[in-house]
Short mmCIF file of C-alpha atoms and ligand atoms in Angstrom, two decimals:
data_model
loop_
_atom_site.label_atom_id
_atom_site.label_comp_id
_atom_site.label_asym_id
_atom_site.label_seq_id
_atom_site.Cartn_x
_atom_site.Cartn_y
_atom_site.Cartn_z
CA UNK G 1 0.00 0.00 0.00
CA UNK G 2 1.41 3.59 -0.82
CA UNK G 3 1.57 6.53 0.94
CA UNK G 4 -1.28 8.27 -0.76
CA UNK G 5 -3.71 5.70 -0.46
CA UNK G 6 -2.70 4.59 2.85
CA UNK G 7 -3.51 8.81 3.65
CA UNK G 8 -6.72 8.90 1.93
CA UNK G 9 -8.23 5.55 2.97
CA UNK G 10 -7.53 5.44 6.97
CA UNK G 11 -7.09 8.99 8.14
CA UNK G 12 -9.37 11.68 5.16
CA UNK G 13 -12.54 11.21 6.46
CA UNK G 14 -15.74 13.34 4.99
CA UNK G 15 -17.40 14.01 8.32
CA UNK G 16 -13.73 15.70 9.72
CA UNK G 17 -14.76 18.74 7.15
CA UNK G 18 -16.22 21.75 9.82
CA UNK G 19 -16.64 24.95 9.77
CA UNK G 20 -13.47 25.72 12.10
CA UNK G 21 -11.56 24.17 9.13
CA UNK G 22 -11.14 25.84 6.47
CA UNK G 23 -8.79 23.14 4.19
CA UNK G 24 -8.01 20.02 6.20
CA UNK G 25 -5.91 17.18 4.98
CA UNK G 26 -4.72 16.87 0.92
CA UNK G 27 -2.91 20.41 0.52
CA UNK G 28 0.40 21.86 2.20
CA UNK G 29 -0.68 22.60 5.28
CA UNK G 30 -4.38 23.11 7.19
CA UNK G 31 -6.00 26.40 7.37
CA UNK G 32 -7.96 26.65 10.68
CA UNK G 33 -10.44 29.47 11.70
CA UNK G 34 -10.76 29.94 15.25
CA UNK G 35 -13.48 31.92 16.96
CA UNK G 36 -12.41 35.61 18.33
CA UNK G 37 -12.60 35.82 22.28
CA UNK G 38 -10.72 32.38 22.72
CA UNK G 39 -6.91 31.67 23.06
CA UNK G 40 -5.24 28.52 21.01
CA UNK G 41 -3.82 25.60 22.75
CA UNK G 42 -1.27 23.49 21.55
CA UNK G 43 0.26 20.08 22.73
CA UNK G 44 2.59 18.23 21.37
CA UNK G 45 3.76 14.57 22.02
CA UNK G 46 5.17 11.30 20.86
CA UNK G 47 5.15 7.89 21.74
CA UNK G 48 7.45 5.17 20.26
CA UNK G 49 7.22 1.65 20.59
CA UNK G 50 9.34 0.46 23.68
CA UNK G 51 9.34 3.32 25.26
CA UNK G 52 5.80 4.26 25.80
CA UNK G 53 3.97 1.25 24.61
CA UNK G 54 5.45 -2.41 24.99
CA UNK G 55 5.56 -3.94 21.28
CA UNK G 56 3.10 -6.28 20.48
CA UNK G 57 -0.12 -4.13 21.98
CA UNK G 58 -3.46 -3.91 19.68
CA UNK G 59 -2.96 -1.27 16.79
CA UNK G 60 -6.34 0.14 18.80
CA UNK G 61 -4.52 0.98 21.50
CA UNK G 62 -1.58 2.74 19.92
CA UNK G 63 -4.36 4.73 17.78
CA UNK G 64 -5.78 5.48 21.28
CA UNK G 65 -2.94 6.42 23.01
CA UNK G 66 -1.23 8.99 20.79
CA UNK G 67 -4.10 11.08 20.73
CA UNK G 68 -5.49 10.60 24.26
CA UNK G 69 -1.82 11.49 25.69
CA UNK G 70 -2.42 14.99 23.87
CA UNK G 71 -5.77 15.25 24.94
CA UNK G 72 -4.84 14.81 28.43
CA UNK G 73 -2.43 18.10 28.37
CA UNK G 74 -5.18 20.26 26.79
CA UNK G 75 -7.61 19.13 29.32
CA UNK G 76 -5.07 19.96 31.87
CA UNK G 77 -5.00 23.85 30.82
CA UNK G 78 -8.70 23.81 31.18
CA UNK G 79 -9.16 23.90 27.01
CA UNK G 80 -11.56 22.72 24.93
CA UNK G 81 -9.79 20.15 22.15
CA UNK G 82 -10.65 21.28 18.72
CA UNK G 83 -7.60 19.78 16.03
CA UNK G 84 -4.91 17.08 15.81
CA UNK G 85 -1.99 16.52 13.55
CA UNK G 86 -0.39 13.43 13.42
CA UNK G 87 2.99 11.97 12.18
CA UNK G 88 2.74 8.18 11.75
CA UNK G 89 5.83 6.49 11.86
CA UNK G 90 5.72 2.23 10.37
CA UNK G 91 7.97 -0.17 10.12
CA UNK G 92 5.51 -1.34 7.15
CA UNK G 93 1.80 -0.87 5.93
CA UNK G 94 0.36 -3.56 7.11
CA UNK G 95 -3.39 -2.92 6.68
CA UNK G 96 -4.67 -4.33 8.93
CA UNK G 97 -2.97 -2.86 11.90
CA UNK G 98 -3.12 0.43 10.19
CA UNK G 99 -6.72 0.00 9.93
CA UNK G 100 -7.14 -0.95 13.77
CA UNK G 101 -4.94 2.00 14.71
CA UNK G 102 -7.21 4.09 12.77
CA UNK G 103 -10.09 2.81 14.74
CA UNK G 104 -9.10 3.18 17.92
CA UNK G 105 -7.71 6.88 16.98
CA UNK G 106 -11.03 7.84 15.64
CA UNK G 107 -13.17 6.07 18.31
CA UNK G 108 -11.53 8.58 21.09
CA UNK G 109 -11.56 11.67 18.40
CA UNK G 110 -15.15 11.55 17.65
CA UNK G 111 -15.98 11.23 21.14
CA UNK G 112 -13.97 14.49 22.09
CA UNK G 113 -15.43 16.03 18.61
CA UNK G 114 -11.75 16.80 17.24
CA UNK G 115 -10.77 16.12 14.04
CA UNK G 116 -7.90 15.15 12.18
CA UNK G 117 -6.64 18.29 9.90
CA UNK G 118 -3.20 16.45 8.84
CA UNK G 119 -0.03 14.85 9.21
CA UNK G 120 2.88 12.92 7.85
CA UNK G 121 3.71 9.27 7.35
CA UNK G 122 6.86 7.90 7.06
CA UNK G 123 8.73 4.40 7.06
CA UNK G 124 10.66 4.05 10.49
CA UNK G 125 10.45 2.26 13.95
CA UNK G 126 6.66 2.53 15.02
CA UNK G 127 5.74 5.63 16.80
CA UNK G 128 3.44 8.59 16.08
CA UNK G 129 3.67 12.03 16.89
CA UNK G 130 0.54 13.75 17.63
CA UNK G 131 -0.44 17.77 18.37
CA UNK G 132 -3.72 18.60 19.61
CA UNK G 133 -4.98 21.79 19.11
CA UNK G 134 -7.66 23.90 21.51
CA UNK G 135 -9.20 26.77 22.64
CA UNK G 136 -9.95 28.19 25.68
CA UNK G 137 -11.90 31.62 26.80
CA UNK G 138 -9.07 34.22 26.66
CA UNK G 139 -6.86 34.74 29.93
CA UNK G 140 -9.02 31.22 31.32
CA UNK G 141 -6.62 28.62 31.03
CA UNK G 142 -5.34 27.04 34.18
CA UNK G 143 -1.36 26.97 34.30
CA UNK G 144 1.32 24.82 37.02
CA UNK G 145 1.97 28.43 38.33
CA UNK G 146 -1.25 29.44 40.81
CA UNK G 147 -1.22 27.11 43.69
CA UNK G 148 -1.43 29.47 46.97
CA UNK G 149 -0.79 28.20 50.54
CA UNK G 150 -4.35 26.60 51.87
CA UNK G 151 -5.53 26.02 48.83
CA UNK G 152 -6.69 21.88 48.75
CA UNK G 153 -4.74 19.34 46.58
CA UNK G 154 -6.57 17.01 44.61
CA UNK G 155 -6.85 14.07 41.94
CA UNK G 156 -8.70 12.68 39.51
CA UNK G 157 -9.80 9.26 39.34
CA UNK G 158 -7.54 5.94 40.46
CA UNK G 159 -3.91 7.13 39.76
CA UNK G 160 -1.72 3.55 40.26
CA UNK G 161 -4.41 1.46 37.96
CA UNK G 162 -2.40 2.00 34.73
CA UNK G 163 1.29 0.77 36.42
CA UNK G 164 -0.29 -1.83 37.32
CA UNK G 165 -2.00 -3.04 34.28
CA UNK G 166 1.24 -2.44 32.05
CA UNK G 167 2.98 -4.62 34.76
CA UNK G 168 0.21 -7.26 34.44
CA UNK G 169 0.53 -7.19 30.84
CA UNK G 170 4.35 -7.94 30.82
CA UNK G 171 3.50 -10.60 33.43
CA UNK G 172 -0.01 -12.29 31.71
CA UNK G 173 -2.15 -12.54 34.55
CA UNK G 174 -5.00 -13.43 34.05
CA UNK G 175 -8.59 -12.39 35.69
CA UNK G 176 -10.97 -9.68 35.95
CA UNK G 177 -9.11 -7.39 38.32
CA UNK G 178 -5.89 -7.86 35.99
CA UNK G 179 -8.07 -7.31 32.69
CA UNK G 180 -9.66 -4.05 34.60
CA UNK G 181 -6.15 -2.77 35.14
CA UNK G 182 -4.66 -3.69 31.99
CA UNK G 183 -7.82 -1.80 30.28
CA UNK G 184 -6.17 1.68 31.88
CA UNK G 185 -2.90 1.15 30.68
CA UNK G 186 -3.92 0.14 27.25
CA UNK G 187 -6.63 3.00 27.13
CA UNK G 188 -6.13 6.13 29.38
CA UNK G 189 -9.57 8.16 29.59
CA UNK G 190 -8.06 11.37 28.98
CA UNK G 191 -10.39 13.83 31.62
CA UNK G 192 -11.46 16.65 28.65
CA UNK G 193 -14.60 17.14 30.65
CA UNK G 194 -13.38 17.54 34.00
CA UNK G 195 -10.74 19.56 32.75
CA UNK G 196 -12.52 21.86 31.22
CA UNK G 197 -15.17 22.32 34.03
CA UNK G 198 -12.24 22.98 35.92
CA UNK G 199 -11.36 26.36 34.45
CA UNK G 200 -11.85 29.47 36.98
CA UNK G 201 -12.03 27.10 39.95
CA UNK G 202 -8.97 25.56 40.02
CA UNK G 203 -5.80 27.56 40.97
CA UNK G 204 -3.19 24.99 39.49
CA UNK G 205 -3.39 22.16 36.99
CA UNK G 206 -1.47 19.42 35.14
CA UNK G 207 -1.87 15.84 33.85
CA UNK G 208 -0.20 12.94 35.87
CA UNK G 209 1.87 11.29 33.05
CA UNK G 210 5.17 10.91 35.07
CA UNK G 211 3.96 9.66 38.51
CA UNK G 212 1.67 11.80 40.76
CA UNK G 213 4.54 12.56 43.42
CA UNK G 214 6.85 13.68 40.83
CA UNK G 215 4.15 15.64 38.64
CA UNK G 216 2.81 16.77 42.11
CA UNK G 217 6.91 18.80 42.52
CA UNK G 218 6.55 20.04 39.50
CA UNK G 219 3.23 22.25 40.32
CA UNK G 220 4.58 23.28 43.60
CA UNK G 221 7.92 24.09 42.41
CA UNK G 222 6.41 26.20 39.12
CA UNK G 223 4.14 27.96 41.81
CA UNK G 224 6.71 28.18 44.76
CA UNK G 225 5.03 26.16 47.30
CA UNK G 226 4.72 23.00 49.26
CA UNK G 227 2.29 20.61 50.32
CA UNK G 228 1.76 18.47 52.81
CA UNK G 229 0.03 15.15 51.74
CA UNK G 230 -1.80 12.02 53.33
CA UNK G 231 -1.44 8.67 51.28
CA UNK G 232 -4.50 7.28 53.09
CA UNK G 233 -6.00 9.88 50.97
CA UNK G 234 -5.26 8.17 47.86
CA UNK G 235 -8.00 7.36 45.77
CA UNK G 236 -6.80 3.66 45.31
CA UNK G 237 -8.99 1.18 43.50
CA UNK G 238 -10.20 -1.63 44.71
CA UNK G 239 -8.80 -3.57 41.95
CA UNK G 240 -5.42 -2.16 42.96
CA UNK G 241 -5.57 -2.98 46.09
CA UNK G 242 -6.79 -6.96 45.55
CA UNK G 243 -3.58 -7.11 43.16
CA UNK G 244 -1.04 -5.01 44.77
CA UNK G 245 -1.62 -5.16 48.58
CA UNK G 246 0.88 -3.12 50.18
CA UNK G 247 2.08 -1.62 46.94
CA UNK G 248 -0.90 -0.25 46.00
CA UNK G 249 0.59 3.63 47.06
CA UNK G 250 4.17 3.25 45.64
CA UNK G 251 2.00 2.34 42.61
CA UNK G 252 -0.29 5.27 42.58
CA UNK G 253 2.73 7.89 43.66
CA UNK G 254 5.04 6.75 41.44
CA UNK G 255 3.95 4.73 38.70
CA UNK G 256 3.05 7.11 35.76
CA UNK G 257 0.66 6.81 32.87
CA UNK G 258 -2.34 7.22 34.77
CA UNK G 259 -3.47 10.89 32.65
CA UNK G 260 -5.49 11.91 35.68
CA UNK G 261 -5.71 15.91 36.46
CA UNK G 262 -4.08 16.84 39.51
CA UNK G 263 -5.38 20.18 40.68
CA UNK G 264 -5.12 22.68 43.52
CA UNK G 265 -8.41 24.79 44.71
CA UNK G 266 -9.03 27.62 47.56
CA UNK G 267 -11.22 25.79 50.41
CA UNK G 268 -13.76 28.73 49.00
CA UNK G 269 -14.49 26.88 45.91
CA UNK G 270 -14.42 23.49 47.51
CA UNK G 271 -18.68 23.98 47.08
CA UNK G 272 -18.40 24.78 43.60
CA UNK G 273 -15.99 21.95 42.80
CA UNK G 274 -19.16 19.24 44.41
CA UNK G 275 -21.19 20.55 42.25
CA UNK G 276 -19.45 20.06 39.20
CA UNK G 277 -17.65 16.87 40.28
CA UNK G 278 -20.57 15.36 40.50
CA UNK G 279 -21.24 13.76 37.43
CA UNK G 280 -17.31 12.74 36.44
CA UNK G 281 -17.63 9.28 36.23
CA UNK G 282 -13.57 8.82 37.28
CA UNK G 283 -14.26 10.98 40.81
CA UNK G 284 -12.14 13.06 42.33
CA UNK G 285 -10.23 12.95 45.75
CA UNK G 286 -8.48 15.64 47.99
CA UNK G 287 -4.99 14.55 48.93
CA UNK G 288 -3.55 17.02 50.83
CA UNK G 289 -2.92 21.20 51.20
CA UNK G 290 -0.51 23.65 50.10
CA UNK G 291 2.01 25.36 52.54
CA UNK G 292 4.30 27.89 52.23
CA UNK G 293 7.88 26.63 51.65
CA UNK G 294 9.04 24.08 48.76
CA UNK G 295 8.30 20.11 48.38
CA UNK G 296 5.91 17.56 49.26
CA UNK G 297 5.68 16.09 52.99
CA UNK G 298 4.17 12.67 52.60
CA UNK G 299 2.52 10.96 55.46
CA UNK G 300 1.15 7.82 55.50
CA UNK G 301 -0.85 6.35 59.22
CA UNK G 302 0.75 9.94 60.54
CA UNK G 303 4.16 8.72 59.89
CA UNK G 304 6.44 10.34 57.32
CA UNK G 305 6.64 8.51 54.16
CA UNK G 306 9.68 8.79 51.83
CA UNK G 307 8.71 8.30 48.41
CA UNK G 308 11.46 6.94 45.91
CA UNK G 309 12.44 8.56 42.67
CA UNK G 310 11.67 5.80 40.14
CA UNK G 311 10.57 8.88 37.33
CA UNK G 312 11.45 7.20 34.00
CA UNK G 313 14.18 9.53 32.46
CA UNK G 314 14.38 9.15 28.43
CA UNK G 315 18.29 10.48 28.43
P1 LIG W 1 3.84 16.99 1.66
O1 LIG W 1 4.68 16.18 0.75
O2 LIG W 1 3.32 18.25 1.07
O3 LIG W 1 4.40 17.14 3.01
P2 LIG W 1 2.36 14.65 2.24
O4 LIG W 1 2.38 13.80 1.03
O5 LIG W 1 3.26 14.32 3.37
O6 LIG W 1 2.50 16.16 1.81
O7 LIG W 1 0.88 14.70 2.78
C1 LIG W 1 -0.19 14.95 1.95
C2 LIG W 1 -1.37 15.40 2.78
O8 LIG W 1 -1.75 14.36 3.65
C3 LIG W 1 -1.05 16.61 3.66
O9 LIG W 1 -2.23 17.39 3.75
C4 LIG W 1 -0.76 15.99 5.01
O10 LIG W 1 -1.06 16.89 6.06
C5 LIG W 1 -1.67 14.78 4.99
N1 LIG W 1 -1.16 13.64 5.78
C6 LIG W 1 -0.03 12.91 5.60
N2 LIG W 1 0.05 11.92 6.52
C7 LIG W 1 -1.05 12.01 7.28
C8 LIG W 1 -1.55 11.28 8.40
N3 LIG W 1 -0.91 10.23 8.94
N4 LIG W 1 -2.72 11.69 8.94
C9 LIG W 1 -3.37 12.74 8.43
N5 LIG W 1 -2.98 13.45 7.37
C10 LIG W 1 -1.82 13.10 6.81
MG1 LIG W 2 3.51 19.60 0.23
#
């Protein structure tokens, strides 16, 4: 299969043409129209098989991830994802995996209404390179750089789950618990919704792609804070509990690829937040406070907790 027809039968898709775009995939380059009164968002990032994804996963899942990995950083500035590029890299053309990949990228896409406005594709080790594109209300977006002392510290949904299930993977276990797991490695549900509901409440944002501890420094060293944090807080699963016993926190502090929002709010918007928490189907837990000062203070049953740097480093 060539390039061209590869292009034009998995990825140009009639119902991608909207208003917003103006010339989407076949030309040079997009032309995009964006409504006045919002600012664009832009995130970029790869994945590449080995590093991010363990060879041998469903071409759905690889479709899913590359886009839902990008989705998860414009949810985290509070945006609203409009566009997506995306450089495919293939070892070959196999059809059929293309045409899984496809469906898993377009499953997510259509149900975050973004569309796919162009790309690249080239032969090489498989990886793909996505950039979402968004818009939020002008001067709305929620950056790393607002988290004030008392202000509550808080996540989304079941950070740990996805360590786990990428371990359980590499180890094939087998049974419902491991399958649930396994299900948010393989497909992260990137929190658009909450994200956005998020903007003008919450004081600090970012995705947990790294680990939640070591995202967690990030936002209190970008706003010059620190934070003092209970583990029994965790919102562990009950599946990760059954499977990982006593590793269940390490798991959920540092184990990475959960694409949960971890937020800060002032205790005065703690009412709001109820209100429009209550429908997220993922939940959403409060962890621990901001302090004046720099780093996080871990406690777990009141005593301190010292939580080891595993952070995956690519060089
Ligand atoms: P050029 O040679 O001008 O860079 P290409 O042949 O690479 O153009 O691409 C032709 C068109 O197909 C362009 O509009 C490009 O954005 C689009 N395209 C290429 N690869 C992809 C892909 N994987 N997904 C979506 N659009 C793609
Ligand atoms: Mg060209």
């Amino acid at each position: 299969m060539d390039e061209r027809t590869l292009i034009t039968t998995y990825f140009a898709r009639p119902q991608d043409r909207r208003a917003d775009v103006i010339l989407g995939i076949g030309d040079d380059a997009a032309l995009l129209r964006p409504e006045p009164g919002f600012d664009l968002v832009v995130a970029t990032d790869s994945i590449a098989e080995g590093t991010h994804f363990p060879a041998g996963i469903a071409a759905a899942a690889v479709g899913h991830r590359c886009l839902a990995v990008n989705l998860s950083d414009v949810a985290a500035m509070s945006a609203e994802p409009r566009w997506f590029s995306l450089a495919l890299s293939l070892p070959n053309a196999d059809p059929a995996w293309v045409g899984g990949f496809a469906t898993g990228l377009f499953s997510l896409a259509d149900r975050h209404g973004v569309v796919l406005i162009g790309g690249d594709t080239v032969r090489g080790p498989l990886g793909a390179t996505v950039t979402v594109l968004g818009r939020v209300k002008a001067e709305r977006a929620v950056r790393r750089t607002g988290a004030r002392p008392g202000d509550g510290i808080w996540v989304t949904g079941n950070p740990g789950d996805a360590v786990a299930g990428r371990l359980l993977l590499a180890e094939g276990t087998e049974g419902s618990d491991a399958a649930a797991l396994r299900q948010r490695f393989l497909y992260p549900e990137p929190r658009v919704q909450e994200g956005r509901a998020l903007a003008g409440i919450a004081s600090a944002m970012l995705d947990v792609s790294d680990g939640l501890a070591d995202d967690l420094g990030k936002l209190l060293a970008a706003s010059g804070v620190g934070a003092e944090l209970d583990a029994e807080q965790l919102p562990l699963s009950p599946e990760l509990r059954r499977l990982r016993g006593s590793e269940a926190v390490e798991c959920a502090l540092t184990g990475g690829d959960d694409y949960e929002l971890c937020f800060t709010l002032s205790p005065a918007d703690e009412a709001h937040l109820r209100e429009v928490s209550a429908q997220w189907p993922a939940g959403v837990a409060r962890i621990g406070t901001v302090v004046p000062g720099s780093g996080a203070r871990w406690r777990l049953r009141g005593q301190p907790l010292a939580v080891p740097d595993t952070t995956y480093r690519h060089f």
